[in-house]
Tab-separated table of C-alpha atoms and ligand atoms in Angstrom:
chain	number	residue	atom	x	y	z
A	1	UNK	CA	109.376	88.167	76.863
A	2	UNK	CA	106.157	88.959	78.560
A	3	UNK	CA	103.230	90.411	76.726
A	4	UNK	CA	101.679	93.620	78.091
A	5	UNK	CA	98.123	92.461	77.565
A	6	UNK	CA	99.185	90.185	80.502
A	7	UNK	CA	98.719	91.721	83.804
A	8	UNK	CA	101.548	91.676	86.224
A	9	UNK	CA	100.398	91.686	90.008
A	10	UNK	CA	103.158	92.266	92.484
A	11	UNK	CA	103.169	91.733	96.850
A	12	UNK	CA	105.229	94.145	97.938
A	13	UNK	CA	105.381	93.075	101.452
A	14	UNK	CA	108.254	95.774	102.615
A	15	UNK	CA	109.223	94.610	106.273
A	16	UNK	CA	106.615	92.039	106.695
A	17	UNK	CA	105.866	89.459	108.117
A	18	UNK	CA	108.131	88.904	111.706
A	19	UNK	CA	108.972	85.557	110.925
A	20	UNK	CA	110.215	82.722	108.694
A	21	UNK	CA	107.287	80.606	109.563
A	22	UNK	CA	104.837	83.452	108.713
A	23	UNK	CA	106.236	84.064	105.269
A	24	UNK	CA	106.318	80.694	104.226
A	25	UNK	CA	103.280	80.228	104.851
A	26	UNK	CA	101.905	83.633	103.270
A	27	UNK	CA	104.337	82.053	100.171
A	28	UNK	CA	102.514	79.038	100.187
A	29	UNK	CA	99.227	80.269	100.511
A	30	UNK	CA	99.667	82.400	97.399
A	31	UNK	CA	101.254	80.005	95.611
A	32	UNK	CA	98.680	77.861	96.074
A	33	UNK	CA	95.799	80.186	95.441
A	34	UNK	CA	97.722	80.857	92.239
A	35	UNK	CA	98.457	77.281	90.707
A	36	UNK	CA	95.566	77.661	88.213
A	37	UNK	CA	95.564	81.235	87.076
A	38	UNK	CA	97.525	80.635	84.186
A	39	UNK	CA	96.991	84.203	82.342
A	40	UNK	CA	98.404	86.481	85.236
A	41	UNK	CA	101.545	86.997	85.877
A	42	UNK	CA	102.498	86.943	90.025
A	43	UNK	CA	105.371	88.364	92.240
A	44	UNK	CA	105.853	89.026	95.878
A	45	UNK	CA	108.816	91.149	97.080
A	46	UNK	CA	109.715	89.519	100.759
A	47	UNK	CA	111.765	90.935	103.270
A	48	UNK	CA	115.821	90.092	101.726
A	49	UNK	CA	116.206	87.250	104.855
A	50	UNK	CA	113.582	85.242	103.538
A	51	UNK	CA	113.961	85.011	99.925
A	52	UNK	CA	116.088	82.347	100.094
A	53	UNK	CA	113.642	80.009	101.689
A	54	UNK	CA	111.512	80.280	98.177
A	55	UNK	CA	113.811	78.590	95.644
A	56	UNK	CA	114.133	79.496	92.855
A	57	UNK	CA	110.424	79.335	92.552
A	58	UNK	CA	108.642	80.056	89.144
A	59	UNK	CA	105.108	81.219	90.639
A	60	UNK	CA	105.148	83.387	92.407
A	61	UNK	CA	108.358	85.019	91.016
A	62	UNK	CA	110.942	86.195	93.957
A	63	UNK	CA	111.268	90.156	93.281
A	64	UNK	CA	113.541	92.103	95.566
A	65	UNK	CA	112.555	95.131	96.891
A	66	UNK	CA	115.871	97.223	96.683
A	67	UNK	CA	119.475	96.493	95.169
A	68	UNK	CA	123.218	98.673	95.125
A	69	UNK	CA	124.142	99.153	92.102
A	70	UNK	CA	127.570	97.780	92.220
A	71	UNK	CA	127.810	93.947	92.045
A	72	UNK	CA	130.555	93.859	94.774
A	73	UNK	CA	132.317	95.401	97.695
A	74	UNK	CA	132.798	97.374	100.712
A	75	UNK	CA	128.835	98.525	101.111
A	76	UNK	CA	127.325	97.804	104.209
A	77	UNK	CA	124.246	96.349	104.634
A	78	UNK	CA	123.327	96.463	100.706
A	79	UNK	CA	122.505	93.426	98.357
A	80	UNK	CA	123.572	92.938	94.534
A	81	UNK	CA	122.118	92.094	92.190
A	82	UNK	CA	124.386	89.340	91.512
A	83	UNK	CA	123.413	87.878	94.795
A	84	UNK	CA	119.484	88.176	94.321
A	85	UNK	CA	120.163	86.732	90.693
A	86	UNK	CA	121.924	83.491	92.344
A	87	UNK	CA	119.038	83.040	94.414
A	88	UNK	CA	116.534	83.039	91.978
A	89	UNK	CA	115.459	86.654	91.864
A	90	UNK	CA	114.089	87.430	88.362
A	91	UNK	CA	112.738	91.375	89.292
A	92	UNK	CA	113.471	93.961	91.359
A	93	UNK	CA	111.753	97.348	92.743
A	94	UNK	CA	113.625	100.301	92.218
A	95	UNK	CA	113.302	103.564	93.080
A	96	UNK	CA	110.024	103.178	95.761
A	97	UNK	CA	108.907	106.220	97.937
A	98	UNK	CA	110.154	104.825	100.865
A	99	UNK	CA	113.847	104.321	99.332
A	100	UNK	CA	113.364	107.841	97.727
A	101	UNK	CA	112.371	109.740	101.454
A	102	UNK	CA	115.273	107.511	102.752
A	103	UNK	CA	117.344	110.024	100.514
A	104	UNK	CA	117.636	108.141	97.389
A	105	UNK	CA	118.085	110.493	94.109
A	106	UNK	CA	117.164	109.731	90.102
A	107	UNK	CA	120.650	109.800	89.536
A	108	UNK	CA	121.104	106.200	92.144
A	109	UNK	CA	118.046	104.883	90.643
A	110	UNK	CA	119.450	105.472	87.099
A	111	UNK	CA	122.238	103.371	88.284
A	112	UNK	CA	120.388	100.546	90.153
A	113	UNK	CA	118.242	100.200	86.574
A	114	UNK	CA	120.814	99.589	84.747
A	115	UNK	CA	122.646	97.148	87.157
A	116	UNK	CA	119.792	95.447	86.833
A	117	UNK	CA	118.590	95.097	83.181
A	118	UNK	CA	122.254	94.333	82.338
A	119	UNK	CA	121.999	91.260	84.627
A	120	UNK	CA	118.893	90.196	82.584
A	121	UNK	CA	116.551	90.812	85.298
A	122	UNK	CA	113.152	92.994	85.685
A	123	UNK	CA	113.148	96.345	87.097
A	124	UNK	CA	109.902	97.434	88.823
A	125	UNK	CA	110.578	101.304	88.413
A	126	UNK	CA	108.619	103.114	91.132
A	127	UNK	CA	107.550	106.598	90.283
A	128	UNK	CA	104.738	109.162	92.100
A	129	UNK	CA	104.029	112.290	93.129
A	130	UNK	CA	104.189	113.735	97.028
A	131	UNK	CA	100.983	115.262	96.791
A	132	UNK	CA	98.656	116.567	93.403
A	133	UNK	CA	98.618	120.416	92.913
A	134	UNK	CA	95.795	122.214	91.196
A	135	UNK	CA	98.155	123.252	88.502
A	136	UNK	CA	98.817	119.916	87.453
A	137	UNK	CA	102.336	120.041	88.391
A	138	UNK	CA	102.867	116.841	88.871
A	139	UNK	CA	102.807	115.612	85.846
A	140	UNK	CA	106.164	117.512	85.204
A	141	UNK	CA	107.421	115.585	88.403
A	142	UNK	CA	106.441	112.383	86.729
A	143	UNK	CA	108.076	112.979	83.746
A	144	UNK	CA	111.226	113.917	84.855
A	145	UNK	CA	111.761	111.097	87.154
A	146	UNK	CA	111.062	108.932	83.895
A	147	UNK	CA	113.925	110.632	82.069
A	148	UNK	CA	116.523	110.757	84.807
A	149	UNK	CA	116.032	106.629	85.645
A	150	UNK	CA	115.960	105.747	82.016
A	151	UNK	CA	119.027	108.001	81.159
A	152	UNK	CA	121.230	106.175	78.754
A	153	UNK	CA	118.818	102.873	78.654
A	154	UNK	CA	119.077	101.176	75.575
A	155	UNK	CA	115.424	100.739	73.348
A	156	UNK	CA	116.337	97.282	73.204
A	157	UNK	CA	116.097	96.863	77.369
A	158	UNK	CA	113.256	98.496	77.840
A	159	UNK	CA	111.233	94.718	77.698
A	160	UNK	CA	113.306	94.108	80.665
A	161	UNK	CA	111.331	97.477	82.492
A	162	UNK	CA	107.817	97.766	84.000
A	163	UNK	CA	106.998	101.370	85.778
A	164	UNK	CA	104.434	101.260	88.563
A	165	UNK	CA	102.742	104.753	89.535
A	166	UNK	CA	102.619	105.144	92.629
A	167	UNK	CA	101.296	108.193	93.961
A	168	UNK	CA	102.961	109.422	97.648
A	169	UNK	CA	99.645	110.253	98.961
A	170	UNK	CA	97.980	106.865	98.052
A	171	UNK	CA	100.518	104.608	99.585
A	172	UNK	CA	99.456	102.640	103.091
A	173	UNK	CA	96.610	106.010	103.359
A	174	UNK	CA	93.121	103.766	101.914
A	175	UNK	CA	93.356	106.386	99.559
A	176	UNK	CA	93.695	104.989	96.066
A	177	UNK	CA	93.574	107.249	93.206
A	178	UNK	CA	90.628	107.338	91.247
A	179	UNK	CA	90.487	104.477	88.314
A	180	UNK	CA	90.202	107.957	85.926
A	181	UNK	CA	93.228	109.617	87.659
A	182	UNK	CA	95.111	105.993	86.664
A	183	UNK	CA	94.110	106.048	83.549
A	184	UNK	CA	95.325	109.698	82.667
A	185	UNK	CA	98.616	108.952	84.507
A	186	UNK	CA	99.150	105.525	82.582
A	187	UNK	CA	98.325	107.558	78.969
A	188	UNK	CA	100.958	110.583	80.303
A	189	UNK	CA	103.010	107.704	81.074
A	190	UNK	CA	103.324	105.926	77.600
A	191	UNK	CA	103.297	109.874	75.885
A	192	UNK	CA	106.469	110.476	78.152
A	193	UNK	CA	107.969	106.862	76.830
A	194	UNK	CA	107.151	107.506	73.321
A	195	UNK	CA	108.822	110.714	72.698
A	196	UNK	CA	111.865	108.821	74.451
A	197	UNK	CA	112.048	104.995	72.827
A	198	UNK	CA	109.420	105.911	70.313
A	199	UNK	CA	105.620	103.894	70.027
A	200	UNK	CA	105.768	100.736	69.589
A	201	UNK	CA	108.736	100.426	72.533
A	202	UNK	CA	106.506	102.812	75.169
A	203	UNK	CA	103.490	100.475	73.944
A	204	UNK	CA	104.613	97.462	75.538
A	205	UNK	CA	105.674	98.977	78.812
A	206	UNK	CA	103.751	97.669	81.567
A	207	UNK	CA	102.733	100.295	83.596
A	208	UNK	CA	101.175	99.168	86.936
A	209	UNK	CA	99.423	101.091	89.444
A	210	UNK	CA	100.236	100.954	92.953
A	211	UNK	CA	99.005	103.135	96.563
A	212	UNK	CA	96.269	101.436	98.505
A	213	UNK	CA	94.951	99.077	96.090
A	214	UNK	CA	92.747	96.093	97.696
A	215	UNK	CA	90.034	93.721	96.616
A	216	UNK	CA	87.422	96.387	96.342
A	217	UNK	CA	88.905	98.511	94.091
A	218	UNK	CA	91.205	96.773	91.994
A	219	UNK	CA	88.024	96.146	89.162
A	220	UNK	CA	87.731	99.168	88.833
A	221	UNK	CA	91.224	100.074	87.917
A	222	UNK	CA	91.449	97.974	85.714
A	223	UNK	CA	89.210	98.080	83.766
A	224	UNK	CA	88.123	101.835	83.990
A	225	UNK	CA	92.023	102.691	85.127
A	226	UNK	CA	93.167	100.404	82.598
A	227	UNK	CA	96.762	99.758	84.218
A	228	UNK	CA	98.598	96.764	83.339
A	229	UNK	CA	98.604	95.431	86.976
A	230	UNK	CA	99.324	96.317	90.778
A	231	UNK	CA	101.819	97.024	92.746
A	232	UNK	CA	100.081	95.886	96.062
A	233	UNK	CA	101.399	96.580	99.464
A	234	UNK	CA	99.551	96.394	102.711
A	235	UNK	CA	96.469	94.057	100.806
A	236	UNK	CA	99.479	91.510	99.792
A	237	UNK	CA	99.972	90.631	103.408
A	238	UNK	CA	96.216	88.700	103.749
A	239	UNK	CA	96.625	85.865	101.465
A	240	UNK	CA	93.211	85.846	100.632
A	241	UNK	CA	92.968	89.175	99.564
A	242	UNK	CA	95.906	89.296	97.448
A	243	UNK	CA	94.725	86.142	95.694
A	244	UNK	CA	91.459	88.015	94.965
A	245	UNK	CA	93.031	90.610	93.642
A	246	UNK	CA	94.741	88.188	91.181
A	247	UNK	CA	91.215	86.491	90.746
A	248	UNK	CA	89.873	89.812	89.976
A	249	UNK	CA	92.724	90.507	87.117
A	250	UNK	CA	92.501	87.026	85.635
A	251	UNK	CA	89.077	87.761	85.297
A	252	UNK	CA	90.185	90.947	82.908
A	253	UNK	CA	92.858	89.295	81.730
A	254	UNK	CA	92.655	90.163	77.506
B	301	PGA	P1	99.927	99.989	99.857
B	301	PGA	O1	101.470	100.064	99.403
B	301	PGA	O2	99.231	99.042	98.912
B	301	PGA	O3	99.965	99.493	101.264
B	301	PGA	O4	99.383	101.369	99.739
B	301	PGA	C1	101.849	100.085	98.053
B	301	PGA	C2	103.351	100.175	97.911
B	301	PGA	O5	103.991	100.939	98.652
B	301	PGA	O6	103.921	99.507	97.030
């Protein structure tokens, strides 16, 4: 099991890069800019088509960026998680604003989590507000996005869960939320999972931030922000950058 105190940095590169050439080498170049950071843990999320070319790799860890929730059938153009797991998937997003303005409800992303943690695997469960109201609204938002995807998961499976927060308005904009805005959502955040799974469960949550996080800022939330790791996006698409990034957390690393 993984230990919170170790920060979990994951490229999400959504529909990126064009070709097979291009993502191995973006693979390799992380993977070698990672083969001596030892105290943070690493993911990228390619495109579905390419995560075969990766096997079964142990650093960076494959992570998926969407699953169905049933293992087999008559679903077009969806993956299981049967299938990632037989490639050498070990986590998967769930629930990401672009899945969730593609129509996708609580109630589907309560099913994809537990698809997933009963197949032994991570789930990377996205939450985040649209926009932030003056009356502090979304916090409610927050929290009852956190109770509808967790419905009916076991205590014992929450090890197997990391939540990233990852504000609508921060995503792919270059505007991150502050490392004090982080900070206050990560605290709400573990409040939420204690009065579910009680302390010491919501304690060792990770609970990453994600929304327009690069080499500049990524100091700053963690150490001010205090998050448990990224959830980077556009930045995870320039090798070097990303592998800053992970510089920058190893450097933080407690
Ligand atoms: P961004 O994307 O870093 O490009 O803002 C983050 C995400 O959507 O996971």
């Amino acid at each position: 099991m993984h230990s919170v105190s170790r920060p979990l940095i994951i490229g999400n590169w959504k529909m990126n890069p064009g070709t097979k050439q291009s993502a191995r080498r973006l693979f390799k170049d992380v993977q070698k800019g990672v083969a001596r950071i030892r105290d943070v843990d690493v993911a990228v999320a390619p495109p579905d088509v390419f995560l075969s070319l990766f096997d079964k790799t142990k650093r960076p860890v494959l992570c998926a960026q969407n699953v169905h929730w049933e293992k087999l059938g008559p679903r077009m153009g969806e993956v299981s998680v049967v299938m990632f797991k037989d490639i050498g998937v070990k986590e998967i997003i769930v629930g990401h604003s672009d899945r969730r303005a593609a129509g996708e409800t609580n109630e589907e992303v309560n099913k994809k989590i537990h698809t997933v943690l009963k197949e032994g695997l991570t789930a990377i469960l996205c939450v985040g507000e649209q926009k932030r109201d003056t009356g502090a609204r979304y916090f409610n938002f927050i929290e009852k996005q956190i109770h509808e995807a967790c419905a009916g998961v076991a205590k014992t499976k929450m090890s197997q869960l990391v939540i990233a927060y990852e504000p609508i308005w921060a995503i792919g904009t270059g505007k991150n939320a502050t490392p004090n805005d982080a900070h206050e959502m990560k605290i709400f955040i573990q409040k939420v999972l204690t009065h579910l799974y009680g302390r010491n469960v919501a304690m060792r949550v990770r609970i990453l931030y994600g929304g327009s996080v690069n080499a500049k800022n990524a100091e700053a939330l963690l150490t001010e922000g205090m998050v448990n790791g990224f959830l980077v996006g556009g930045a995870s698409l320039r090798s070097e950058e990303f592998i800053e990034i992970i510089k920058i957390a190893h450097t933080h690393a407690r």
